[in-house]
Coordinates of C-alpha atoms and ligand atoms in Angstrom, one line a residue:
X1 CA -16.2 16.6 -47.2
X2 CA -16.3 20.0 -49.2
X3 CA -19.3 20.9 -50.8
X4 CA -18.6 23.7 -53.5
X5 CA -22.0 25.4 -54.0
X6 CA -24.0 26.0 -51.0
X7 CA -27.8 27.4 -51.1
X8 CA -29.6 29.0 -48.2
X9 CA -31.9 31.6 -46.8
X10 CA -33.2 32.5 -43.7
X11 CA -36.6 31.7 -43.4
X12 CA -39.1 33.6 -41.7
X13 CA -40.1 30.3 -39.0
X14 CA -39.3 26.8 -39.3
X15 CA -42.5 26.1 -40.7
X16 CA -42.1 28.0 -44.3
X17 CA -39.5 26.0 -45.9
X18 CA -37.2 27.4 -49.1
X19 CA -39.1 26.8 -52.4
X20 CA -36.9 28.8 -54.5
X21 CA -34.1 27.3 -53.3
X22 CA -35.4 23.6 -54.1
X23 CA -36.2 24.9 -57.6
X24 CA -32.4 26.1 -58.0
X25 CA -31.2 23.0 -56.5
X26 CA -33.5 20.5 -58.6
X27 CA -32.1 22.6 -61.9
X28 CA -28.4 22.2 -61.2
X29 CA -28.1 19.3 -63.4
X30 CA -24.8 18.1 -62.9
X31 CA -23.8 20.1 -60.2
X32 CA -26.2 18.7 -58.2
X33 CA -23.8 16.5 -56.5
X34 CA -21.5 19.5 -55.4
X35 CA -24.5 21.5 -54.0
X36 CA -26.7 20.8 -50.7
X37 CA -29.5 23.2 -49.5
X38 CA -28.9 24.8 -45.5
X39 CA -31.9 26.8 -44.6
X40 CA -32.1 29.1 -40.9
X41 CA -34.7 31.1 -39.4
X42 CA -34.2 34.7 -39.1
X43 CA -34.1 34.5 -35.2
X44 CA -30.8 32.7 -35.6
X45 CA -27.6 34.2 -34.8
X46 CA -25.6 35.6 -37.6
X47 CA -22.3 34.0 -36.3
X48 CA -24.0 30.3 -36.2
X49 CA -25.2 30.8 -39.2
X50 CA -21.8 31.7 -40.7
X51 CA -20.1 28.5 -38.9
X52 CA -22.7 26.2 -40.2
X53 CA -22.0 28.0 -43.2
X54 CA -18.2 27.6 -43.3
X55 CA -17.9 24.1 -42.1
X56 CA -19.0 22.8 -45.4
X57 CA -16.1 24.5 -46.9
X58 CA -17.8 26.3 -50.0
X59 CA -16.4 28.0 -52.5
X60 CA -19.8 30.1 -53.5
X61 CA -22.5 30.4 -51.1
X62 CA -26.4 32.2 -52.8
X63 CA -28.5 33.6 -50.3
X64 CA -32.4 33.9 -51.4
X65 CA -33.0 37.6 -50.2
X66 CA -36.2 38.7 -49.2
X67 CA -38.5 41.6 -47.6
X68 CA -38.4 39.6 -44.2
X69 CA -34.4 38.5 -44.0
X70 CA -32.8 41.9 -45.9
X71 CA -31.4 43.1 -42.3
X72 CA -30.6 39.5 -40.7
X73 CA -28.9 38.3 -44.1
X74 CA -26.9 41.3 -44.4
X75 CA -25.4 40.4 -41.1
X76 CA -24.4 36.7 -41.9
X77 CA -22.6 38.0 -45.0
X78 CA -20.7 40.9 -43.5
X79 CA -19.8 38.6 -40.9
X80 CA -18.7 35.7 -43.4
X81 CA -16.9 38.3 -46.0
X82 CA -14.8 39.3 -42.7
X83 CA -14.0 35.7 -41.9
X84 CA -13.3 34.8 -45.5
X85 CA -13.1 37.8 -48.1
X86 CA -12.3 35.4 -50.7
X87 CA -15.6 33.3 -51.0
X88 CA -18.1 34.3 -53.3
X89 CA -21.3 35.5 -52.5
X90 CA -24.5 35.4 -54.7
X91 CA -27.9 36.7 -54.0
X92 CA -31.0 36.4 -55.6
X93 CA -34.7 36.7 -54.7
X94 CA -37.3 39.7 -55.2
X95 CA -35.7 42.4 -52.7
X96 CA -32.4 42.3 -54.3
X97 CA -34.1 42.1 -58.4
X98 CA -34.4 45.9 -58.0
X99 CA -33.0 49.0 -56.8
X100 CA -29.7 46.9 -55.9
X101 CA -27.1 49.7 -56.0
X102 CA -28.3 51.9 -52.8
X103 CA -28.4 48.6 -50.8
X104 CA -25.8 47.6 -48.2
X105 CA -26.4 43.9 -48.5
X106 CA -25.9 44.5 -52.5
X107 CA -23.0 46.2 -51.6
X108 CA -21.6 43.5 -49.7
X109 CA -22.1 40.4 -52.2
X110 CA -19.8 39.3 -55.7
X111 CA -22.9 38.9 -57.8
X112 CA -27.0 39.6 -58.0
X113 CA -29.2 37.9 -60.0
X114 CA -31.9 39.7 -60.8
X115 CA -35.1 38.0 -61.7
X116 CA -36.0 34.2 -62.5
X117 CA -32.6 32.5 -62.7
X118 CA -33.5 28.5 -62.9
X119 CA -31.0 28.3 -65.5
X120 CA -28.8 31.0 -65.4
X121 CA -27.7 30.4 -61.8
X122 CA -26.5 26.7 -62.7
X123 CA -24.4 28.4 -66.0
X124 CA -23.0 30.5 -63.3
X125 CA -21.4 28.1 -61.3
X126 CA -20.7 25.5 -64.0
X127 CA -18.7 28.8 -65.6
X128 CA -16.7 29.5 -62.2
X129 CA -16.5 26.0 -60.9
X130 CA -15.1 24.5 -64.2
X131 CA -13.3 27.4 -65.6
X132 CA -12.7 29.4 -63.2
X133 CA -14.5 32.2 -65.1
X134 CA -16.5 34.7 -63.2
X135 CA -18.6 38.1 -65.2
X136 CA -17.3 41.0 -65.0
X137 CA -20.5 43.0 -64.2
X138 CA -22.4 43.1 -60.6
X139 CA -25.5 42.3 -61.8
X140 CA -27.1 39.1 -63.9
X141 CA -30.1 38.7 -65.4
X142 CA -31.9 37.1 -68.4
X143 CA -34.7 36.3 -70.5
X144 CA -36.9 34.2 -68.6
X145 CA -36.8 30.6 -68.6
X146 CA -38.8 28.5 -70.8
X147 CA -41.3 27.7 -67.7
X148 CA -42.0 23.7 -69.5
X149 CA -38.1 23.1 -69.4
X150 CA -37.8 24.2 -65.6
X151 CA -36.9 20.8 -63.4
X152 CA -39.9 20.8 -60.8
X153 CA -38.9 20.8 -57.6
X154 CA -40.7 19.0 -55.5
X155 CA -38.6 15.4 -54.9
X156 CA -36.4 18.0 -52.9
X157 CA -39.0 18.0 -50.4
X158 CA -38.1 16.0 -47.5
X159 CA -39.8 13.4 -45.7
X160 CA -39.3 15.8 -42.9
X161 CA -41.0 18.7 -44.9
X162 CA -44.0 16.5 -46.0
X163 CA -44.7 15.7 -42.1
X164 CA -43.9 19.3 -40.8
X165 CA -43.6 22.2 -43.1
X166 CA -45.4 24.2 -45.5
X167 CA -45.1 22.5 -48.7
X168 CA -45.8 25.6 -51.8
X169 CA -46.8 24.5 -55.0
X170 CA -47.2 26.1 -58.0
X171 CA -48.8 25.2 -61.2
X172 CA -47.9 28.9 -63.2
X173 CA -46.0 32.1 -62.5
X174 CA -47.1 35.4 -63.2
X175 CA -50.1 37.7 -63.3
X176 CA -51.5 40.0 -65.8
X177 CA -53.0 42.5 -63.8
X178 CA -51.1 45.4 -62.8
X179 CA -51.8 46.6 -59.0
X180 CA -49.1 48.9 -58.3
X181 CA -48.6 47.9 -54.7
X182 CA -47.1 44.4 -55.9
X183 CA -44.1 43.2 -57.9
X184 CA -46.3 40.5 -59.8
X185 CA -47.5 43.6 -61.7
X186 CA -44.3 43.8 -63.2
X187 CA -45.0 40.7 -65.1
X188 CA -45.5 40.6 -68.7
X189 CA -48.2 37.5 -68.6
X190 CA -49.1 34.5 -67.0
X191 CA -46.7 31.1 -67.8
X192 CA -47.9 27.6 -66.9
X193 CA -46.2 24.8 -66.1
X194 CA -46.8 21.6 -67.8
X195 CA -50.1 20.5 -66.1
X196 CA -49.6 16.9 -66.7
X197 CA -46.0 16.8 -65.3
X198 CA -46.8 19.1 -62.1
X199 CA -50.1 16.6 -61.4
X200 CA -47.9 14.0 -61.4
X201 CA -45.9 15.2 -58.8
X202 CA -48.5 16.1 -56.6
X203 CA -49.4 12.3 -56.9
X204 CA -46.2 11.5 -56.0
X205 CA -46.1 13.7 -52.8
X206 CA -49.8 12.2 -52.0
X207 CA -48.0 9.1 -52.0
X208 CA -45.6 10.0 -50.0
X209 CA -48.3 11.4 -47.2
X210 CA -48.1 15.3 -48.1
X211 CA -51.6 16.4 -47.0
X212 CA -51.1 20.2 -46.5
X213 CA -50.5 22.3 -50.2
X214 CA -50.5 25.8 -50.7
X215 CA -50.6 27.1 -53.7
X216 CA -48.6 30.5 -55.0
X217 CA -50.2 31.0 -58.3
X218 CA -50.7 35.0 -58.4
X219 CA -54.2 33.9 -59.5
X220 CA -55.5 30.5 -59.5
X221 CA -59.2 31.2 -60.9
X222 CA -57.3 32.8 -64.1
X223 CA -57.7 30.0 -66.3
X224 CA -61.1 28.2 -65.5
X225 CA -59.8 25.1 -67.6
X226 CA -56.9 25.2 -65.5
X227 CA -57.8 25.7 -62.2
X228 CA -61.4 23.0 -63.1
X229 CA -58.0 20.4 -63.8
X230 CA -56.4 21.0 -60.5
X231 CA -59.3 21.3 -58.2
X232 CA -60.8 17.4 -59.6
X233 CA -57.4 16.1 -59.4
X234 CA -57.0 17.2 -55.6
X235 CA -61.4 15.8 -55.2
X236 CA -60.4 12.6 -56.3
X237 CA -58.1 12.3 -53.9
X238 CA -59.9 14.1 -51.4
X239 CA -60.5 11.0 -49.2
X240 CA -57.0 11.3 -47.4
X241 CA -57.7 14.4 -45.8
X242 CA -56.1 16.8 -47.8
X243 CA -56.1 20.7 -47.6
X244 CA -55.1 23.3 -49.9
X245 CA -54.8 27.0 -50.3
X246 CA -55.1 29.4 -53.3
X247 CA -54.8 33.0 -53.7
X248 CA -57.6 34.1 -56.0
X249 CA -59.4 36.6 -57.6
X250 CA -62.5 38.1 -56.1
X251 CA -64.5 38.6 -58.9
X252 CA -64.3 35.8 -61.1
X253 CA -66.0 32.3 -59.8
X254 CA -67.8 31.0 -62.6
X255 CA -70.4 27.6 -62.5
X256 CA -67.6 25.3 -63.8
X257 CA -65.6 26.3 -60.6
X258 CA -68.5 26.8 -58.2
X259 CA -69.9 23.3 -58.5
X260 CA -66.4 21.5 -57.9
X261 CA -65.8 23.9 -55.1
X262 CA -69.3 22.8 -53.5
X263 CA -68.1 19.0 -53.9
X264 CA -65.1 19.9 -51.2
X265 CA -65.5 18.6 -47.9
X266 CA -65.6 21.7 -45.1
X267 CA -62.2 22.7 -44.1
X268 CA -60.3 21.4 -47.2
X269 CA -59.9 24.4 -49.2
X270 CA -59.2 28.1 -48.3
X271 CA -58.8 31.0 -50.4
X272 CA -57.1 33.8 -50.0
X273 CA -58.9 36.7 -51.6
X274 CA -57.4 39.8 -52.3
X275 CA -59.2 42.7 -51.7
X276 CA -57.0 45.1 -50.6
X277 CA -59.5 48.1 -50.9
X278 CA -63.1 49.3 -50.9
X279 CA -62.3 52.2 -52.2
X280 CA -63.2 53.0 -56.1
X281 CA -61.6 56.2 -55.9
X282 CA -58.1 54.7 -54.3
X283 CA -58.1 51.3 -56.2
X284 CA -58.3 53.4 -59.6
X285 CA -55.1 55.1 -58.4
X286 CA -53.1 52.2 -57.7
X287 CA -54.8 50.5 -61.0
X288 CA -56.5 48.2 -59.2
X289 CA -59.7 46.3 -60.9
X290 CA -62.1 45.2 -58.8
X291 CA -66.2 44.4 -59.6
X292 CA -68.2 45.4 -56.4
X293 CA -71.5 43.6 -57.1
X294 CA -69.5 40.6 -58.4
X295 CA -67.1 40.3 -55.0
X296 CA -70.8 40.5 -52.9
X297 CA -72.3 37.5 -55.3
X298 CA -69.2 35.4 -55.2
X299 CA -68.6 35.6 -50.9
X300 CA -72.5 35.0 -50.6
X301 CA -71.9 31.7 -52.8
X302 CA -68.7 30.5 -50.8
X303 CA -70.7 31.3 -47.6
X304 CA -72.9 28.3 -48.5
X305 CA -69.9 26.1 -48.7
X306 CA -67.3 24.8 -46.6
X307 CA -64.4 26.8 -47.8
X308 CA -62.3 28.6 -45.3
X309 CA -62.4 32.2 -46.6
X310 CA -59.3 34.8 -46.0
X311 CA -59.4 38.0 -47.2
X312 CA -57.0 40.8 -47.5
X313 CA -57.2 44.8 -47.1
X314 CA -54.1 46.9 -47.2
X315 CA -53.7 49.8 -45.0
X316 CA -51.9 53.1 -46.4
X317 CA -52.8 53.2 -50.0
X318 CA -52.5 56.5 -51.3
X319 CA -56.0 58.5 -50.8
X320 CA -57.2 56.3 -48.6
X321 CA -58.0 58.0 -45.4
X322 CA -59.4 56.5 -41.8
X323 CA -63.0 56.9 -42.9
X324 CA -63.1 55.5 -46.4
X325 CA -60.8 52.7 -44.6
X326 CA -63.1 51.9 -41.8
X327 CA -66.3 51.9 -44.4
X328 CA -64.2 49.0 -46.5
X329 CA -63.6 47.2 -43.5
X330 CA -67.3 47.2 -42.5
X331 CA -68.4 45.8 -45.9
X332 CA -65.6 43.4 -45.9
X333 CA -66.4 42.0 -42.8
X334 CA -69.9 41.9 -43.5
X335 CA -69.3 39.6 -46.8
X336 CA -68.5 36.7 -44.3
X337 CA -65.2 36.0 -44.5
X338 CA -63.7 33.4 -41.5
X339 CA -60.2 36.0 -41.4
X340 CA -59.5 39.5 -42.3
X341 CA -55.8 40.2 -42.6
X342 CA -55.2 44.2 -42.5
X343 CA -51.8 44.7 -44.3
X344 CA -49.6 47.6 -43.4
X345 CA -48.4 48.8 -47.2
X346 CA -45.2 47.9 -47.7
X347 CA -43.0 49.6 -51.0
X348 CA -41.6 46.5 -52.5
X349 CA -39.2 47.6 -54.7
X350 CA -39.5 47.8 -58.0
X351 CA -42.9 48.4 -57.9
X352 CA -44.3 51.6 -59.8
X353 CA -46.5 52.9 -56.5
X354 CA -43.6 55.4 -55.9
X355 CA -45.2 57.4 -58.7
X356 CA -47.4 58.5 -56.3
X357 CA -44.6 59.4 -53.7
X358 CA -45.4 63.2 -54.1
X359 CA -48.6 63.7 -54.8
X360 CA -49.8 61.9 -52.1
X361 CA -47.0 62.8 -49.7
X362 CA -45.9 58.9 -49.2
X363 CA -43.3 58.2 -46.6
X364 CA -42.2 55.0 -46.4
X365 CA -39.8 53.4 -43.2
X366 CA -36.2 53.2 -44.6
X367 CA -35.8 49.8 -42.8
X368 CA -37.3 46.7 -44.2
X369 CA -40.0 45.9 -44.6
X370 CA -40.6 49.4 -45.7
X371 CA -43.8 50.0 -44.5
X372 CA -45.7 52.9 -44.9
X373 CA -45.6 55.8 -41.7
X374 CA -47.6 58.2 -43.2
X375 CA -49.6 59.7 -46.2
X376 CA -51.4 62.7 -47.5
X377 CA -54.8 61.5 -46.4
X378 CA -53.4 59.5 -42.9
X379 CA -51.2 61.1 -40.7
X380 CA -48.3 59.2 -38.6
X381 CA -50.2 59.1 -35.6
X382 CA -53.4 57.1 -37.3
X383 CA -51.1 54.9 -39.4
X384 CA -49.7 53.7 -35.7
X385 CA -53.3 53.2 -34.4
X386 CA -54.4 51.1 -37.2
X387 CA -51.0 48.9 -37.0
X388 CA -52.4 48.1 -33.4
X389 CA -55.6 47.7 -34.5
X390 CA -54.0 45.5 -36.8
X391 CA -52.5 43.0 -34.6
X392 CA -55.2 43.0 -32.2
X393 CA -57.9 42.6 -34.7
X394 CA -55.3 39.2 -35.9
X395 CA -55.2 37.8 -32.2
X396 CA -58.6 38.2 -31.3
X397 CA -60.5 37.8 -34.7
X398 CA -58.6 36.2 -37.0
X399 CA -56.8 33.4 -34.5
X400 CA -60.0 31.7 -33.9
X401 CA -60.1 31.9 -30.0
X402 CA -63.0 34.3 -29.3
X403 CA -65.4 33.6 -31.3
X404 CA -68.5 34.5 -28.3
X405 CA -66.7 37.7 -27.8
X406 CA -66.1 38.6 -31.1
X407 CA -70.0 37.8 -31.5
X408 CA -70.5 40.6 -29.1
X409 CA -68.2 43.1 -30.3
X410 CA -70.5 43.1 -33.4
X411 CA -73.4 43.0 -31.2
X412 CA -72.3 46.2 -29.6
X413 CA -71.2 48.0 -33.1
X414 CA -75.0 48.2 -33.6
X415 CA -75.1 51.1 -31.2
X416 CA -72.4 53.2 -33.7
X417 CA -74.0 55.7 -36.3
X418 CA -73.9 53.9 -38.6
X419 CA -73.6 50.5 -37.2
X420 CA -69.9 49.8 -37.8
X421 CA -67.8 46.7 -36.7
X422 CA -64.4 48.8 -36.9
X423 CA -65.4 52.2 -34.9
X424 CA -66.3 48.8 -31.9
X425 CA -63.2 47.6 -32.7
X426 CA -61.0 50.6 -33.0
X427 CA -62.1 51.6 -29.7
X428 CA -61.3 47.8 -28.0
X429 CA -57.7 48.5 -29.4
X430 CA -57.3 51.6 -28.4
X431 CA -57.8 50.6 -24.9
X432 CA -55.6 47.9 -25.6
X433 CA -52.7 49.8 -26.6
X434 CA -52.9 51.4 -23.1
X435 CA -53.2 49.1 -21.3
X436 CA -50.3 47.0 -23.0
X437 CA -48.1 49.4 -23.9
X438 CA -44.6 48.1 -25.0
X439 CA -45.5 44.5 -24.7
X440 CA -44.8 42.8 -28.0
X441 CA -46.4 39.2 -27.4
X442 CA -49.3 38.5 -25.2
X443 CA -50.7 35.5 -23.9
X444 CA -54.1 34.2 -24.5
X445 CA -55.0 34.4 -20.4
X446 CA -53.8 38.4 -21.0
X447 CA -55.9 38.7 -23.7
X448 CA -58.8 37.1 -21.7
X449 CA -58.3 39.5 -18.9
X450 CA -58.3 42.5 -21.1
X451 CA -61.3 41.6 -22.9
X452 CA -62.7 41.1 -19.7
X453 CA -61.8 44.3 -17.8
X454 CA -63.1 46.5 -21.4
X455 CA -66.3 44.6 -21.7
X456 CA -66.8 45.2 -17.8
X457 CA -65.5 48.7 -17.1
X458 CA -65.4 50.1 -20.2
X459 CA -68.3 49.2 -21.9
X460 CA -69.9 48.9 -18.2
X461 CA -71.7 45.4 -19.7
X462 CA -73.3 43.1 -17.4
X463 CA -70.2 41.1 -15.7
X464 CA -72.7 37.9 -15.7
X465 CA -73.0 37.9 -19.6
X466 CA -69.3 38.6 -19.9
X467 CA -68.2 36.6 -17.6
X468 CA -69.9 34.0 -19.2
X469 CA -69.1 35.1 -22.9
X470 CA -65.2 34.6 -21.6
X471 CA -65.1 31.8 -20.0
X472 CA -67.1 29.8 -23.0
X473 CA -64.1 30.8 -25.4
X474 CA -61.6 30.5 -23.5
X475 CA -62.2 26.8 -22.2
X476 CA -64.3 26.5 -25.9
X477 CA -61.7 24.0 -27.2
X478 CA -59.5 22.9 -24.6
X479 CA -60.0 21.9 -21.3
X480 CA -58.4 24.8 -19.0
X481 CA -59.0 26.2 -15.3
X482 CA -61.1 29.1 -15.0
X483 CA -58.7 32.1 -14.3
X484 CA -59.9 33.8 -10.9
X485 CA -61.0 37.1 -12.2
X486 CA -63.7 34.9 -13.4
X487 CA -64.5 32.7 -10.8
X488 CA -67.6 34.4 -9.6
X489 CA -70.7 32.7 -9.8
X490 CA -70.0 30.3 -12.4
X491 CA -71.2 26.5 -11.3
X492 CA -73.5 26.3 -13.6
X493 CA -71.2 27.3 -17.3
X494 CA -69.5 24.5 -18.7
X495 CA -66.2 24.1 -17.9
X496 CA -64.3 21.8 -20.9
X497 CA -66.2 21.4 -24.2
X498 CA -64.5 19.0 -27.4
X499 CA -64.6 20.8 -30.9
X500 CA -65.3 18.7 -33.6
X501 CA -61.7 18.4 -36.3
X502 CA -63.9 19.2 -39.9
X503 CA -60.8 17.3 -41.7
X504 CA -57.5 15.8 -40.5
X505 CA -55.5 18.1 -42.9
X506 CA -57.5 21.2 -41.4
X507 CA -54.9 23.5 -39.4
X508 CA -55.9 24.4 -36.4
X509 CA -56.4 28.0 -36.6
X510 CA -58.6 27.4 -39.7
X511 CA -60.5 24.5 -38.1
X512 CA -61.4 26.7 -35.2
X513 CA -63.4 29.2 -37.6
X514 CA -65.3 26.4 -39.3
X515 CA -65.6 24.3 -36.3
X516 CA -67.3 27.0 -34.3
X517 CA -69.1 28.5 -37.6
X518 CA -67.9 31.8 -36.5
X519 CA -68.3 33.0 -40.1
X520 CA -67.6 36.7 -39.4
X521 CA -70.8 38.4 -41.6
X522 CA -73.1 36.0 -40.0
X523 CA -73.8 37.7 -36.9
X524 CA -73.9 41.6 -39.0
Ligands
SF4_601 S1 -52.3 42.1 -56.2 FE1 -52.9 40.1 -57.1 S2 -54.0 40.6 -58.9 FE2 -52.8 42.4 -58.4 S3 -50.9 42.3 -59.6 FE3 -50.6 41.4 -57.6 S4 -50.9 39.2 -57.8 FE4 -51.9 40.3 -59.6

């Protein structure tokens, strides 16, 4: 059977699931019936994707276009517009809302919607289906939706998606700060949903055995009334093992919040804080606020709880240069959190950054995701090292697996001048990026072996202590043979040891940090 309206993305893994695409869906009123969702991964090939496509026989097809699927997207539709010129093709999503004309994908689609189009999508299609009316311009857009009449999405969740995916959640849209590295800064305010309505269908997916939630509110510590209403709703249901992620500010925690937070069992919540940078000087530029002292007071009280802390640092802002980026990192680490993600900046478009294109002599990759290759303050060649150091630092920090070694590394960054946790770890992924040159994916016995050889050759430490350091994180967890580089006098280190789970709900990754209270700061 045909199905007229088809709605689909390619999602970055099979874990994230399509929550814009469940909103449109939920929102298509009477269309609903003539509409079903088909999500991919990006790895997929373009021509399956265009059969699977196809075989439903759809008169419209709109592709959710974002930073991650630009180049794999573009291909399905050039390869579906050659197959069948006559089918219309929508996108929507934030990499398509601006900019549009100077992209090939933009160039290859019927239509674009630009922005929040809950309402206006469905008009689209009644307007073609029905009448066979199409607009005569390129690009749509509106006023945004009246957030309280939006149809919620979440009874488009499968049973599937409860057991398996990533289930996102959102309680309001929006943000009223203005960092110019991010498209929520475009946003006029802050719109809530109908709290009553939206905790009512969490209940329902509780009842239905969702356990894993994560939040996108821009903010969720915004409104303290707010998020006090969401964080007792998820407590008093706390006891099926539940876990749940927010994005938050740093520098805003007050009592009301910190004494729910406390009342969370260890490894329910995490919280992604943005930092981004420690730089005054560079987060004035890119009109960043951010309250120092506050930030310091606010980790040292969720250090004393059992939340699973995340916190973020972009790479590449303009006047940010290696040294005042390494002295961030060091206080950052040192605030405790369990994971450190260092983001490469990426120019999203729309976003007002490119005023400092020139000044700062920005130059941005011209290939999504568009990230940054080199400024007036860090040259090409650094911007390349601190990629590496990027990936390293998130398979041997933030991945949970060494937590003994990592101990040492900050053990050893005592003998810098000053003491500093990145010059340690700059210099283990330097010697990393020789030694694995070209190799894109590395298993854990690699990295085990090259931790091995630095500590040992490199750093000329005791092979006793390292050998011993190794072999307790790599069988920390799970029961493994002892590879044969460290064989050596070992009969008397433990072989298999069983981590306690802090909460059912707890992902692993995050259950390894709390598990092994590898708290970063706590060794510095
Ligand atoms: S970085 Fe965070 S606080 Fe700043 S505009 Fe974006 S969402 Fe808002």
């Amino acid at each position: 059977m045909a199905t007229p309206i088809l709605l689909t993305t390619l999602n970055a893994t099979y874990q994230h699931c399509a929550f814009g695409l469940r909103y449109l869906y939920a929102n298509m009123a009477e269309l609903q019936a003539e509409t079903a969702i088909e999500e991919f991964t990006r790895d997929q090939n373009p021509q399956d994707i265009a059969e699977k496509l196809l075989a439903h026989h759809p008169k419209l097809i709109g592709f959710g276009v974002y930073i991650w699927n630009t180049r794999e997207t573009r291909n399905v539709i050039a390869c579906l517009k050659r197959i069948k010129p006559e089918l219309v093709i929508v996108l929507g999503g934030p990499e398509v809302s601006y900019e549009a004309e100077n992209q090939s994908i933009c160039q290859l689609a019927d239509f674009i919607f630009a922005g929040e189009s809950d309402f206006l999508f469905p008009q689209f299609c009644r307007e073609y289906l029905r009448e066979g009316k199409l607009p005569s311009g390129k690009m749509i857009s509106g006023p945004l939706p009246e957030i309280k009449q939006i149809a919620l999405p979440y009874a488009f969740y499968s049973d599937e998606d409860l057991r398996h995916r990533v289930l996102y959640v959102e309680a309001s849209r929006g943000c009223p700060y203005q960092c110019e590295f991010c498209l929520s800064s475009l946003d006029k305010a802050v719109r809530s949903f109908d709290l009553d309505r939206f905790l009512g269908a969490m209940e329902v997916l509780i009842t239905r055995g969702a356990r894993q939630f994560k939040f996108v509110d821009r903010t969720f510590n915004l409104s303290v009334a707010t998020s006090t209403r969401i964080l007792s709703f998820f407590l008093e249901r706390i006891h099926h093992g539940l876990f749940l992620h927010f994005e938050m500010v740093p520098d805003r925690l007050p009592a009301e919040l910190r004494s729910l937070i406390r009342q969370f069992p260890p490894g329910s919540l995490q919280f992604e804080i943005g930092i981004q940078t420690w730089t005054p000087d560079v987060a004035k530029l890119v009109s960043r606020r951010l309250d120092y002292p506050k930030i310091r007071e606010n980790f040292a009280f969720l250090n004393e709880t059992g939340v699973h802390l995340h916190a973020d640092l972009i790479v590449g802002l303009p006047g940010e240069t290696l040294q005042t980026f390494a002295a961030g990192f060091d206080q950052v680490t040192a605030l405790g959190p369990h994971e450190v993600q260092v983001g490469i900046l990426k120019r999203l478009k729309g976003t007002p950054i490119i005023r400092h294109d020139a000044a700062w002599g920005m130059v941005y990759a011209d290939e999504p995701p568009f990230q940054i290759l080199q400024t007036r303050t860090l040259d090409f060649v650094t911007l390349q090292s601190l990629n590496r150091f990027s990936k390293f630092w998130d398979l041997y920090a933030n991945r949970g697996n060494f937590p003994h070694f990592m101990r040492l590394l900050r053990e050893l960054s005592l003998q810098h001048h000053p003491p500093s946790l990145f010059a340690e770890f700059y210099a283990f992924s330097e010697f990393l990026s020789r030694r694995h040159l070209q190799r894109h994916s590395l298993a854990l016995l690699s990295l085990v072996e090259s931790a091995w050889v630095y500590l040992t050759q490199e750093r000329k430490l005791d092979p006793v202590r390292a050998r011993e350091i190794l072999i307790q994180d790599y069988t920390g967890s799970v029961k493994r043979d002892i590879p044969r580089f460290l064989r050596a006098e070992t009969s008397e280190l433990p072989l298999v040891s069983t981590k306690r789970l802090a909460n059912n709900a707890t992902p692993r990754r995050q259950n390894r940090h709390l598990s092994q209270g590898e708290a970063q700061g706590s060794a510095s």
